[in-house]
Amino acid sequence: MPGWRNGLRVRLKIECPQGRVGSSPTPGTMDTSLIQIGISKENLLHNLQEYQRVYPNIDIAPVVKSNAYGHGLPEVSNILESETIPFLVVNSLSEAVALRKARSKKNILIVGYVRPSDVVSSIPSDTTLAITDIEELRQLSKIIKTPLRVHIKIDTGMHRQGIAESDFNEAIALIKIQPLLTVEGICTHIADADGENPSFTNTQLKNWSDASDFFDRAFSSIRYRHVAATTGFASITAANTNMARLGIGLYGFDVSNNKRMDLKPVLEMRSVVASIRRINAGESVGYNATFTAEHPMVIATIPGGYFEGIDRRLSNTGFVTTKDKTCPIVGRVSMNMIGVDITDAPETAIGDDVILMSRNPDDKNSVESIAKMIGTIPYEVLAHIPEQLPRIIDTT
């Protein structure tokens, strides 16, 4: 991508989750970081609109938790600010606060646990809270001081979060005697939405249908009903729902078995060639001499190691691209750099651009390819990209 490093940006200090400092691009100051994360605005909006097209009767709520799956919470929320969506979905109160400090005006839905005392003291405006446990509701109903919209999360069988069926009557009673609480929605989470055996999902959907009817009879205020995350979109046709939470699909990954959506990966990790050296047969590269040359080679040193999200399991296994050529990683992945065999890319020079993670799903260094190499899932590869790396919104 020629010229990407010449983009203009200015740092916007925000309080990110876990208290780290993030940045958001607006015209102003040249960023000099060697490693940058490019975020395709076009691809992100394409993915959102693809789900809206395929599911026109469902409100699509983008999930931006965990630093927008590694893509950058302020950057992604900035792109989505002009879109018609019911909520931006986050996991924590700190993420909701970060959204407001990033100047997002969208409604926020927090789906993770928040201490009731923190809800009272710190919840931002236009933020809805998912109630994930009966004890949480007991405590909150006693101390709440201002009106709060809530979604009741129902445990339909995953046994991770949610109100159990045995606590339904108590939950309804607690809410009815607390006028400051308004039940705006109900939700659940599907444990095995795309599994080969649908029996467990069918049981969850039956439990959901019964619970949905039960709470509908108790509260006329319910506006949103949501079951599906990205892998569960097929379930929404079999459930009483009108909203879905779009997570990994928003970022261009169809993790369903039948790959039914036309999605485009959003993220690209970029670096530069920092050093080039020739080695002879019998010489080694990197820590512990895990790679030994069998013939004369040309080795480039590239900024970017396991601190920057390049998994150590890619040692002697992974790939990068430079000059439109795929080059293997040789030697151990270090904390902040890798060695790359550029023998077959002789035109490579110091300062040239290098793609560490590619948007092209067919590339050997795409996020999906990397996940398969190291035996994990794209979610983990993306979530391990540190927040402090600058994100650049690519508009072309």
mmCIF file of C-alpha atoms in Angstrom:
data_model
loop_
_atom_site.group_PDB
_atom_site.id
_atom_site.type_symbol
_atom_site.label_atom_id
_atom_site.label_comp_id
_atom_site.label_asym_id
_atom_site.label_seq_id
_atom_site.Cartn_x
_atom_site.Cartn_y
_atom_site.Cartn_z
ATOM 1 C CA MET A 1 0.000 0.000 0.000
ATOM 2 C CA PRO A 2 2.265 2.821 -1.224
ATOM 3 C CA GLY A 3 2.259 5.995 0.770
ATOM 4 C CA TRP A 4 0.232 4.713 3.711
ATOM 5 C CA ARG A 5 2.784 6.048 6.167
ATOM 6 C CA ASN A 6 2.153 9.607 4.994
ATOM 7 C CA GLY A 7 -1.359 9.742 6.450
ATOM 8 C CA LEU A 8 -2.081 12.569 8.849
ATOM 9 C CA ARG A 9 -3.389 12.018 12.345
ATOM 10 C CA VAL A 10 -3.453 13.640 15.786
ATOM 11 C CA ARG A 11 -3.556 11.884 19.125
ATOM 12 C CA LEU A 12 -6.755 12.059 21.137
ATOM 13 C CA LYS A 13 -6.120 10.957 24.689
ATOM 14 C CA ILE A 14 -8.850 8.739 26.103
ATOM 15 C CA GLU A 15 -9.217 6.407 29.054
ATOM 16 C CA CYS A 16 -9.239 2.982 27.444
ATOM 17 C CA PRO A 17 -10.204 -0.261 29.176
ATOM 18 C CA GLN A 18 -7.602 -1.448 31.671
ATOM 19 C CA GLY A 19 -6.502 2.179 32.009
ATOM 20 C CA ARG A 20 -4.252 2.300 28.952
ATOM 21 C CA VAL A 21 -3.942 5.261 26.648
ATOM 22 C CA GLY A 22 -5.353 5.030 23.141
ATOM 23 C CA SER A 23 -5.382 7.321 20.143
ATOM 24 C CA SER A 24 -7.787 8.362 17.435
ATOM 25 C CA PRO A 25 -7.060 9.896 14.046
ATOM 26 C CA THR A 26 -8.019 13.394 12.999
ATOM 27 C CA PRO A 27 -6.082 15.705 10.676
ATOM 28 C CA GLY A 28 -3.135 17.356 12.336
ATOM 29 C CA THR A 29 0.084 15.588 13.236
ATOM 30 C CA MET A 30 2.298 13.078 11.449
ATOM 31 C CA ASP A 31 2.596 9.763 13.294
ATOM 32 C CA THR A 32 6.111 8.303 13.248
ATOM 33 C CA SER A 33 5.384 4.842 14.668
ATOM 34 C CA LEU A 34 7.071 2.041 12.742
ATOM 35 C CA ILE A 35 4.222 -0.393 13.392
ATOM 36 C CA GLN A 36 0.702 0.741 12.598
ATOM 37 C CA ILE A 37 -2.742 -0.793 12.326
ATOM 38 C CA GLY A 38 -4.674 0.180 9.224
ATOM 39 C CA ILE A 39 -8.473 0.108 9.575
ATOM 40 C CA SER A 40 -10.477 0.024 6.341
ATOM 41 C CA LYS A 41 -13.505 2.284 6.714
ATOM 42 C CA GLU A 42 -14.914 0.957 3.453
ATOM 43 C CA ASN A 43 -14.689 -2.683 4.534
ATOM 44 C CA LEU A 44 -16.129 -2.049 8.002
ATOM 45 C CA LEU A 45 -19.176 -0.289 6.578
ATOM 46 C CA HIS A 46 -19.519 -2.951 3.880
ATOM 47 C CA ASN A 47 -19.704 -5.674 6.539
ATOM 48 C CA LEU A 48 -22.307 -3.829 8.619
ATOM 49 C CA GLN A 49 -24.414 -3.113 5.552
ATOM 50 C CA GLU A 50 -24.112 -6.730 4.384
ATOM 51 C CA TYR A 51 -25.773 -7.940 7.593
ATOM 52 C CA GLN A 52 -28.381 -5.189 7.364
ATOM 53 C CA ARG A 53 -29.121 -6.287 3.789
ATOM 54 C CA VAL A 54 -29.424 -9.995 4.571
ATOM 55 C CA TYR A 55 -31.417 -9.393 7.784
ATOM 56 C CA PRO A 56 -33.530 -6.304 6.998
ATOM 57 C CA ASN A 57 -35.980 -6.846 9.863
ATOM 58 C CA ILE A 58 -33.290 -7.111 12.537
ATOM 59 C CA ASP A 59 -31.592 -4.167 14.261
ATOM 60 C CA ILE A 60 -27.847 -4.803 14.038
ATOM 61 C CA ALA A 61 -25.903 -3.685 17.126
ATOM 62 C CA PRO A 62 -22.119 -3.549 16.505
ATOM 63 C CA VAL A 63 -19.977 -5.024 19.273
ATOM 64 C CA VAL A 64 -16.931 -2.875 20.067
ATOM 65 C CA LYS A 65 -15.783 -4.569 23.268
ATOM 66 C CA SER A 66 -12.127 -5.514 23.819
ATOM 67 C CA ASN A 67 -10.883 -2.460 21.936
ATOM 68 C CA ALA A 68 -13.227 -3.293 19.051
ATOM 69 C CA TYR A 69 -11.693 -6.766 18.742
ATOM 70 C CA GLY A 70 -8.255 -5.186 18.516
ATOM 71 C CA HIS A 71 -9.250 -2.724 15.797
ATOM 72 C CA GLY A 72 -9.375 0.342 18.053
ATOM 73 C CA LEU A 73 -12.475 1.410 19.969
ATOM 74 C CA PRO A 74 -12.274 5.149 19.172
ATOM 75 C CA GLU A 75 -11.516 4.512 15.510
ATOM 76 C CA VAL A 76 -14.330 2.019 14.964
ATOM 77 C CA SER A 77 -16.862 4.097 16.886
ATOM 78 C CA ASN A 78 -15.838 7.113 14.807
ATOM 79 C CA ILE A 79 -16.592 5.200 11.597
ATOM 80 C CA LEU A 80 -19.961 4.024 12.944
ATOM 81 C CA GLU A 81 -21.092 7.390 14.264
ATOM 82 C CA SER A 82 -23.208 8.224 11.209
ATOM 83 C CA GLU A 83 -24.756 4.746 10.878
ATOM 84 C CA THR A 84 -28.264 3.775 11.970
ATOM 85 C CA ILE A 85 -27.718 1.308 14.799
ATOM 86 C CA PRO A 86 -29.544 0.696 18.095
ATOM 87 C CA PHE A 87 -26.455 0.440 20.321
ATOM 88 C CA LEU A 88 -22.723 0.133 20.460
ATOM 89 C CA VAL A 89 -22.197 -2.975 22.577
ATOM 90 C CA VAL A 90 -19.372 -3.085 25.133
ATOM 91 C CA ASN A 91 -18.392 -5.440 27.925
ATOM 92 C CA SER A 92 -17.508 -3.047 30.721
ATOM 93 C CA LEU A 93 -18.236 0.305 32.291
ATOM 94 C CA SER A 94 -14.708 1.487 31.470
ATOM 95 C CA GLU A 95 -15.366 0.800 27.789
ATOM 96 C CA ALA A 96 -18.600 2.796 27.952
ATOM 97 C CA VAL A 97 -16.727 5.704 29.522
ATOM 98 C CA ALA A 98 -14.051 5.407 26.819
ATOM 99 C CA LEU A 99 -16.727 5.653 24.118
ATOM 100 C CA ARG A 100 -18.045 8.879 25.575
ATOM 101 C CA LYS A 101 -14.521 10.297 25.866
ATOM 102 C CA ALA A 102 -14.027 9.356 22.213
ATOM 103 C CA ARG A 103 -17.061 11.607 21.568
ATOM 104 C CA SER A 104 -19.442 8.859 20.493
ATOM 105 C CA LYS A 105 -23.069 9.922 20.865
ATOM 106 C CA LYS A 106 -24.530 6.495 20.156
ATOM 107 C CA ASN A 107 -26.591 4.584 22.699
ATOM 108 C CA ILE A 108 -24.416 2.107 24.593
ATOM 109 C CA LEU A 109 -25.289 -1.360 25.862
ATOM 110 C CA ILE A 110 -23.023 -2.874 28.528
ATOM 111 C CA VAL A 111 -23.351 -6.675 28.457
ATOM 112 C CA GLY A 112 -20.797 -7.521 31.172
ATOM 113 C CA TYR A 113 -21.104 -7.282 34.948
ATOM 114 C CA VAL A 114 -20.785 -3.845 36.525
ATOM 115 C CA ARG A 115 -20.603 -3.303 40.280
ATOM 116 C CA PRO A 116 -23.923 -1.722 41.331
ATOM 117 C CA SER A 117 -22.074 1.028 43.213
ATOM 118 C CA ASP A 118 -20.221 1.904 40.000
ATOM 119 C CA VAL A 119 -23.498 2.008 38.090
ATOM 120 C CA VAL A 120 -24.793 4.564 40.560
ATOM 121 C CA SER A 121 -21.663 6.712 40.486
ATOM 122 C CA SER A 122 -20.279 6.441 36.979
ATOM 123 C CA ILE A 123 -22.579 5.131 34.251
ATOM 124 C CA PRO A 124 -22.545 7.506 31.247
ATOM 125 C CA SER A 125 -25.647 9.069 29.746
ATOM 126 C CA ASP A 126 -27.713 7.050 27.261
ATOM 127 C CA THR A 127 -26.218 3.792 28.515
ATOM 128 C CA THR A 128 -28.248 0.637 29.037
ATOM 129 C CA LEU A 129 -27.109 -2.127 31.383
ATOM 130 C CA ALA A 130 -27.596 -5.856 30.948
ATOM 131 C CA ILE A 131 -28.514 -7.493 34.258
ATOM 132 C CA THR A 132 -26.455 -10.678 34.366
ATOM 133 C CA ASP A 133 -27.260 -12.144 37.810
ATOM 134 C CA ILE A 134 -30.103 -12.051 40.312
ATOM 135 C CA GLU A 135 -27.786 -10.873 43.103
ATOM 136 C CA GLU A 136 -26.670 -7.972 40.920
ATOM 137 C CA LEU A 137 -30.329 -6.988 40.518
ATOM 138 C CA ARG A 138 -30.975 -7.303 44.258
ATOM 139 C CA GLN A 139 -28.139 -4.927 45.077
ATOM 140 C CA LEU A 140 -28.852 -2.474 42.282
ATOM 141 C CA SER A 141 -32.550 -2.179 43.083
ATOM 142 C CA LYS A 142 -31.681 -1.046 46.619
ATOM 143 C CA ILE A 143 -29.216 1.734 45.778
ATOM 144 C CA ILE A 144 -30.160 3.116 42.371
ATOM 145 C CA LYS A 145 -30.813 6.871 42.451
ATOM 146 C CA THR A 146 -31.556 7.833 38.847
ATOM 147 C CA PRO A 147 -33.577 6.200 36.040
ATOM 148 C CA LEU A 148 -31.830 3.301 34.312
ATOM 149 C CA ARG A 149 -32.782 1.202 31.292
ATOM 150 C CA VAL A 150 -31.873 -2.466 31.610
ATOM 151 C CA HIS A 151 -31.851 -5.623 29.510
ATOM 152 C CA ILE A 152 -32.542 -8.799 31.436
ATOM 153 C CA LYS A 153 -30.068 -11.489 30.424
ATOM 154 C CA ILE A 154 -31.592 -14.946 30.666
ATOM 155 C CA ASP A 155 -29.596 -18.109 31.324
ATOM 156 C CA THR A 156 -31.030 -20.512 28.753
ATOM 157 C CA GLY A 157 -28.368 -23.169 29.255
ATOM 158 C CA MET A 158 -24.897 -21.709 28.799
ATOM 159 C CA HIS A 159 -24.554 -21.241 32.587
ATOM 160 C CA ARG A 160 -22.135 -18.345 32.336
ATOM 161 C CA GLN A 161 -24.327 -15.278 32.866
ATOM 162 C CA GLY A 162 -28.014 -14.586 33.181
ATOM 163 C CA ILE A 163 -31.069 -14.907 35.394
ATOM 164 C CA ALA A 164 -32.009 -18.539 36.023
ATOM 165 C CA GLU A 165 -35.602 -19.681 35.523
ATOM 166 C CA SER A 166 -35.917 -20.281 39.259
ATOM 167 C CA ASP A 167 -35.276 -16.558 39.835
ATOM 168 C CA PHE A 168 -37.680 -15.155 37.218
ATOM 169 C CA ASN A 169 -40.452 -14.292 39.667
ATOM 170 C CA GLU A 170 -38.076 -12.579 42.089
ATOM 171 C CA ALA A 171 -36.487 -10.582 39.260
ATOM 172 C CA ILE A 172 -39.868 -9.340 38.090
ATOM 173 C CA ALA A 173 -40.896 -8.420 41.630
ATOM 174 C CA LEU A 174 -37.673 -6.489 42.287
ATOM 175 C CA ILE A 175 -38.097 -4.455 39.117
ATOM 176 C CA LYS A 176 -41.789 -3.750 39.643
ATOM 177 C CA ILE A 177 -41.191 -2.236 43.081
ATOM 178 C CA GLN A 178 -38.304 -0.080 41.808
ATOM 179 C CA PRO A 179 -39.751 2.628 39.525
ATOM 180 C CA LEU A 180 -36.301 3.833 38.457
ATOM 181 C CA LEU A 181 -35.668 0.593 36.549
ATOM 182 C CA THR A 182 -37.156 0.159 33.074
ATOM 183 C CA VAL A 183 -36.876 -3.165 31.272
ATOM 184 C CA GLU A 184 -35.977 -2.086 27.749
ATOM 185 C CA GLY A 185 -34.885 -5.507 26.526
ATOM 186 C CA ILE A 186 -34.279 -9.177 27.172
ATOM 187 C CA CYS A 187 -31.441 -11.283 25.812
ATOM 188 C CA THR A 188 -29.507 -14.521 26.014
ATOM 189 C CA HIS A 189 -26.379 -16.048 24.500
ATOM 190 C CA ILE A 190 -26.177 -19.194 22.378
ATOM 191 C CA ALA A 191 -23.378 -21.547 23.420
ATOM 192 C CA ASP A 192 -23.014 -23.647 20.259
ATOM 193 C CA ALA A 193 -24.807 -21.670 17.562
ATOM 194 C CA ASP A 194 -22.909 -23.174 14.646
ATOM 195 C CA GLY A 195 -22.217 -26.620 16.055
ATOM 196 C CA GLU A 196 -22.788 -29.844 14.164
ATOM 197 C CA ASN A 197 -25.391 -31.072 16.668
ATOM 198 C CA PRO A 198 -28.286 -28.604 16.833
ATOM 199 C CA SER A 199 -30.044 -30.276 19.766
ATOM 200 C CA PHE A 200 -28.374 -28.098 22.422
ATOM 201 C CA THR A 201 -29.161 -24.910 20.502
ATOM 202 C CA ASN A 202 -32.755 -26.031 19.978
ATOM 203 C CA THR A 203 -33.080 -26.555 23.729
ATOM 204 C CA GLN A 204 -31.713 -23.074 24.370
ATOM 205 C CA LEU A 205 -34.115 -21.568 21.832
ATOM 206 C CA LYS A 206 -37.060 -23.359 23.462
ATOM 207 C CA ASN A 207 -35.967 -22.033 26.862
ATOM 208 C CA TRP A 208 -35.607 -18.582 25.323
ATOM 209 C CA SER A 209 -39.094 -18.695 23.818
ATOM 210 C CA ASP A 210 -40.638 -19.644 27.158
ATOM 211 C CA ALA A 211 -38.673 -16.980 29.046
ATOM 212 C CA SER A 212 -39.419 -14.331 26.438
ATOM 213 C CA ASP A 213 -43.143 -14.971 26.742
ATOM 214 C CA PHE A 214 -42.882 -14.882 30.542
ATOM 215 C CA PHE A 215 -41.149 -11.487 30.660
ATOM 216 C CA ASP A 216 -43.338 -10.056 27.882
ATOM 217 C CA ARG A 217 -46.378 -10.704 30.063
ATOM 218 C CA ALA A 218 -44.720 -8.888 32.951
ATOM 219 C CA PHE A 219 -43.353 -5.825 31.139
ATOM 220 C CA SER A 220 -44.944 -3.872 28.303
ATOM 221 C CA SER A 221 -41.780 -1.742 28.047
ATOM 222 C CA ILE A 222 -39.677 -4.434 26.329
ATOM 223 C CA ARG A 223 -38.453 -3.095 23.002
ATOM 224 C CA TYR A 224 -35.397 -5.234 22.164
ATOM 225 C CA ARG A 225 -35.092 -9.018 22.119
ATOM 226 C CA HIS A 226 -31.697 -10.418 21.150
ATOM 227 C CA VAL A 227 -30.230 -13.900 21.032
ATOM 228 C CA ALA A 228 -27.699 -13.909 18.221
ATOM 229 C CA ALA A 229 -24.055 -12.958 18.119
ATOM 230 C CA THR A 230 -22.184 -13.353 14.813
ATOM 231 C CA THR A 231 -22.224 -17.161 14.855
ATOM 232 C CA GLY A 232 -25.870 -17.269 15.908
ATOM 233 C CA PHE A 233 -27.487 -15.252 13.140
ATOM 234 C CA ALA A 234 -29.103 -18.396 11.753
ATOM 235 C CA SER A 235 -30.887 -18.758 15.102
ATOM 236 C CA ILE A 236 -32.770 -15.483 14.804
ATOM 237 C CA THR A 237 -35.129 -16.931 12.225
ATOM 238 C CA ALA A 238 -36.188 -19.491 14.818
ATOM 239 C CA ALA A 239 -36.557 -17.145 17.772
ATOM 240 C CA ASN A 240 -38.636 -14.220 18.950
ATOM 241 C CA THR A 241 -35.968 -11.569 18.296
ATOM 242 C CA ASN A 242 -35.657 -8.168 16.649
ATOM 243 C CA MET A 243 -31.998 -7.328 17.371
ATOM 244 C CA ALA A 244 -28.645 -9.085 17.003
ATOM 245 C CA ARG A 245 -25.166 -8.363 18.344
ATOM 246 C CA LEU A 246 -22.632 -8.238 15.511
ATOM 247 C CA GLY A 247 -19.108 -8.972 16.749
ATOM 248 C CA ILE A 248 -16.427 -10.716 14.690
ATOM 249 C CA GLY A 249 -18.555 -10.461 11.534
ATOM 250 C CA LEU A 250 -18.350 -6.667 11.670
ATOM 251 C CA TYR A 251 -14.586 -6.971 11.284
ATOM 252 C CA GLY A 252 -14.788 -9.232 8.243
ATOM 253 C CA PHE A 253 -14.743 -12.805 9.546
ATOM 254 C CA ASP A 254 -17.513 -15.270 8.760
ATOM 255 C CA VAL A 255 -16.945 -17.961 11.361
ATOM 256 C CA SER A 256 -20.037 -19.943 10.371
ATOM 257 C CA ASN A 257 -19.621 -23.356 8.804
ATOM 258 C CA ASN A 258 -21.318 -22.471 5.519
ATOM 259 C CA LYS A 259 -19.619 -19.052 4.967
ATOM 260 C CA ARG A 260 -22.856 -17.478 3.791
ATOM 261 C CA MET A 261 -21.905 -13.794 4.165
ATOM 262 C CA ASP A 262 -19.873 -11.596 1.799
ATOM 263 C CA LEU A 263 -17.423 -10.097 4.283
ATOM 264 C CA LYS A 264 -14.162 -8.192 3.934
ATOM 265 C CA PRO A 265 -11.444 -8.152 6.634
ATOM 266 C CA VAL A 266 -10.927 -4.676 8.061
ATOM 267 C CA LEU A 267 -7.517 -4.793 9.767
ATOM 268 C CA GLU A 268 -3.999 -4.692 8.368
ATOM 269 C CA MET A 269 -0.843 -4.590 10.510
ATOM 270 C CA ARG A 270 2.074 -2.804 8.864
ATOM 271 C CA SER A 271 5.760 -2.324 9.600
ATOM 272 C CA VAL A 272 8.996 -1.523 7.741
ATOM 273 C CA VAL A 273 12.307 -3.146 6.909
ATOM 274 C CA ALA A 274 14.772 -1.964 9.569
ATOM 275 C CA SER A 275 17.884 -3.944 8.638
ATOM 276 C CA ILE A 276 19.162 -6.240 5.878
ATOM 277 C CA ARG A 277 22.102 -8.631 6.161
ATOM 278 C CA ARG A 278 23.514 -11.580 4.240
ATOM 279 C CA ILE A 279 24.286 -14.844 5.996
ATOM 280 C CA ASN A 280 26.159 -17.926 4.865
ATOM 281 C CA ALA A 281 25.229 -21.581 5.013
ATOM 282 C CA GLY A 282 25.592 -22.832 8.593
ATOM 283 C CA GLU A 283 24.874 -19.452 10.209
ATOM 284 C CA SER A 284 21.827 -19.016 12.428
ATOM 285 C CA VAL A 285 19.145 -16.372 13.009
ATOM 286 C CA GLY A 286 17.597 -15.235 16.287
ATOM 287 C CA TYR A 287 17.400 -16.513 19.846
ATOM 288 C CA ASN A 288 18.454 -20.096 20.592
ATOM 289 C CA ALA A 289 19.686 -20.564 17.006
ATOM 290 C CA THR A 290 16.455 -22.330 16.053
ATOM 291 C CA PHE A 291 17.012 -21.527 12.369
ATOM 292 C CA THR A 292 20.206 -22.413 10.527
ATOM 293 C CA ALA A 293 20.736 -21.455 6.904
ATOM 294 C CA GLU A 294 21.307 -24.316 4.477
ATOM 295 C CA HIS A 295 22.563 -21.922 1.792
ATOM 296 C CA PRO A 296 23.456 -18.213 1.494
ATOM 297 C CA MET A 297 20.445 -16.076 2.383
ATOM 298 C CA VAL A 298 19.331 -12.464 2.759
ATOM 299 C CA ILE A 299 17.630 -11.728 6.077
ATOM 300 C CA ALA A 300 15.575 -8.635 6.917
ATOM 301 C CA THR A 301 14.883 -7.528 10.468
ATOM 302 C CA ILE A 302 11.324 -6.223 10.872
ATOM 303 C CA PRO A 303 10.013 -4.265 13.883
ATOM 304 C CA GLY A 304 7.157 -6.249 15.422
ATOM 305 C CA GLY A 305 7.279 -9.122 17.875
ATOM 306 C CA TYR A 306 5.142 -10.839 20.457
ATOM 307 C CA PHE A 307 4.669 -7.588 22.375
ATOM 308 C CA GLU A 308 3.041 -6.158 19.250
ATOM 309 C CA GLY A 309 0.807 -9.208 18.749
ATOM 310 C CA ILE A 310 3.014 -11.368 16.506
ATOM 311 C CA ASP A 311 2.513 -14.702 18.218
ATOM 312 C CA ARG A 312 5.687 -16.518 19.283
ATOM 313 C CA ARG A 313 4.283 -19.707 17.770
ATOM 314 C CA LEU A 314 4.907 -18.118 14.355
ATOM 315 C CA SER A 315 8.642 -18.664 14.883
ATOM 316 C CA ASN A 316 9.979 -20.472 11.786
ATOM 317 C CA THR A 317 6.353 -20.879 10.674
ATOM 318 C CA GLY A 318 4.719 -17.563 9.808
ATOM 319 C CA PHE A 319 4.947 -15.212 6.851
ATOM 320 C CA VAL A 320 4.946 -11.519 5.952
ATOM 321 C CA THR A 321 4.536 -9.789 2.604
ATOM 322 C CA THR A 322 6.755 -7.135 1.070
ATOM 323 C CA LYS A 323 7.081 -6.001 -2.537
ATOM 324 C CA ASP A 324 4.023 -8.209 -3.235
ATOM 325 C CA LYS A 325 6.041 -11.291 -2.293
ATOM 326 C CA THR A 326 5.407 -13.720 0.539
ATOM 327 C CA CYS A 327 8.461 -14.128 2.771
ATOM 328 C CA PRO A 328 8.861 -16.624 5.638
ATOM 329 C CA ILE A 329 9.651 -15.714 9.228
ATOM 330 C CA VAL A 330 12.947 -17.337 10.237
ATOM 331 C CA GLY A 331 14.188 -17.803 13.777
ATOM 332 C CA ARG A 332 12.379 -17.008 17.001
ATOM 333 C CA VAL A 333 9.816 -14.240 17.160
ATOM 334 C CA SER A 334 11.418 -11.807 19.620
ATOM 335 C CA MET A 335 9.623 -9.373 21.884
ATOM 336 C CA ASN A 336 9.858 -6.507 19.389
ATOM 337 C CA MET A 337 11.218 -7.883 16.105
ATOM 338 C CA ILE A 338 11.305 -10.793 13.693
ATOM 339 C CA GLY A 339 13.730 -12.110 11.098
ATOM 340 C CA VAL A 340 12.408 -12.633 7.571
ATOM 341 C CA ASP A 341 13.952 -14.448 4.599
ATOM 342 C CA ILE A 342 13.905 -11.956 1.691
ATOM 343 C CA THR A 343 16.271 -13.925 -0.541
ATOM 344 C CA ASP A 344 13.542 -14.163 -3.185
ATOM 345 C CA ALA A 345 12.727 -10.449 -2.901
ATOM 346 C CA PRO A 346 16.131 -8.966 -3.838
ATOM 347 C CA GLU A 347 14.715 -5.513 -4.596
ATOM 348 C CA THR A 348 13.758 -5.032 -0.930
ATOM 349 C CA ALA A 349 15.458 -2.065 0.760
ATOM 350 C CA ILE A 350 15.643 -0.634 4.269
ATOM 351 C CA GLY A 351 12.540 1.455 4.926
ATOM 352 C CA ASP A 352 10.301 -0.547 2.596
ATOM 353 C CA ASP A 353 6.787 -1.347 3.759
ATOM 354 C CA VAL A 354 5.999 -4.781 5.207
ATOM 355 C CA ILE A 355 2.576 -6.291 5.857
ATOM 356 C CA LEU A 356 2.594 -8.339 9.062
ATOM 357 C CA MET A 357 -1.144 -9.133 8.990
ATOM 358 C CA SER A 358 -2.924 -8.953 5.650
ATOM 359 C CA ARG A 359 -6.515 -8.072 4.789
ATOM 360 C CA ASN A 360 -6.454 -10.544 1.913
ATOM 361 C CA PRO A 361 -7.955 -13.771 3.294
ATOM 362 C CA ASP A 362 -5.997 -15.798 0.730
ATOM 363 C CA ASP A 363 -2.615 -14.545 1.963
ATOM 364 C CA LYS A 364 -0.472 -16.739 4.193
ATOM 365 C CA ASN A 365 -0.291 -13.862 6.689
ATOM 366 C CA SER A 366 -4.030 -13.168 6.850
ATOM 367 C CA VAL A 367 -5.532 -13.268 10.339
ATOM 368 C CA GLU A 368 -7.391 -16.483 9.522
ATOM 369 C CA SER A 369 -4.225 -18.114 8.154
ATOM 370 C CA ILE A 370 -2.270 -17.068 11.241
ATOM 371 C CA ALA A 371 -4.971 -18.479 13.523
ATOM 372 C CA LYS A 372 -4.861 -21.838 11.737
ATOM 373 C CA MET A 373 -1.048 -21.963 11.913
ATOM 374 C CA ILE A 374 -0.975 -21.524 15.668
ATOM 375 C CA GLY A 375 -4.093 -23.537 16.488
ATOM 376 C CA THR A 376 -6.384 -20.776 17.667
ATOM 377 C CA ILE A 377 -9.222 -18.562 16.400
ATOM 378 C CA PRO A 378 -9.190 -15.146 14.695
ATOM 379 C CA TYR A 379 -10.692 -13.565 17.826
ATOM 380 C CA GLU A 380 -7.545 -14.321 19.829
ATOM 381 C CA VAL A 381 -5.137 -13.109 17.142
ATOM 382 C CA LEU A 382 -6.993 -9.788 16.933
ATOM 383 C CA ALA A 383 -7.521 -9.332 20.668
ATOM 384 C CA HIS A 384 -3.779 -9.723 21.333
ATOM 385 C CA ILE A 385 -2.908 -6.639 19.279
ATOM 386 C CA PRO A 386 -1.985 -4.059 21.940
ATOM 387 C CA GLU A 387 -4.019 -0.889 22.299
ATOM 388 C CA GLN A 388 -0.995 1.397 22.230
ATOM 389 C CA LEU A 389 -0.207 0.658 18.588
ATOM 390 C CA PRO A 390 -1.579 3.546 16.520
ATOM 391 C CA ARG A 391 -4.668 2.866 14.440
ATOM 392 C CA ILE A 392 -5.016 4.650 11.108
ATOM 393 C CA ILE A 393 -8.382 4.871 9.361
ATOM 394 C CA ASP A 394 -7.769 4.019 5.709
ATOM 395 C CA THR A 395 -10.334 5.877 3.631
ATOM 396 C CA THR A 396 -9.314 4.462 0.251
#
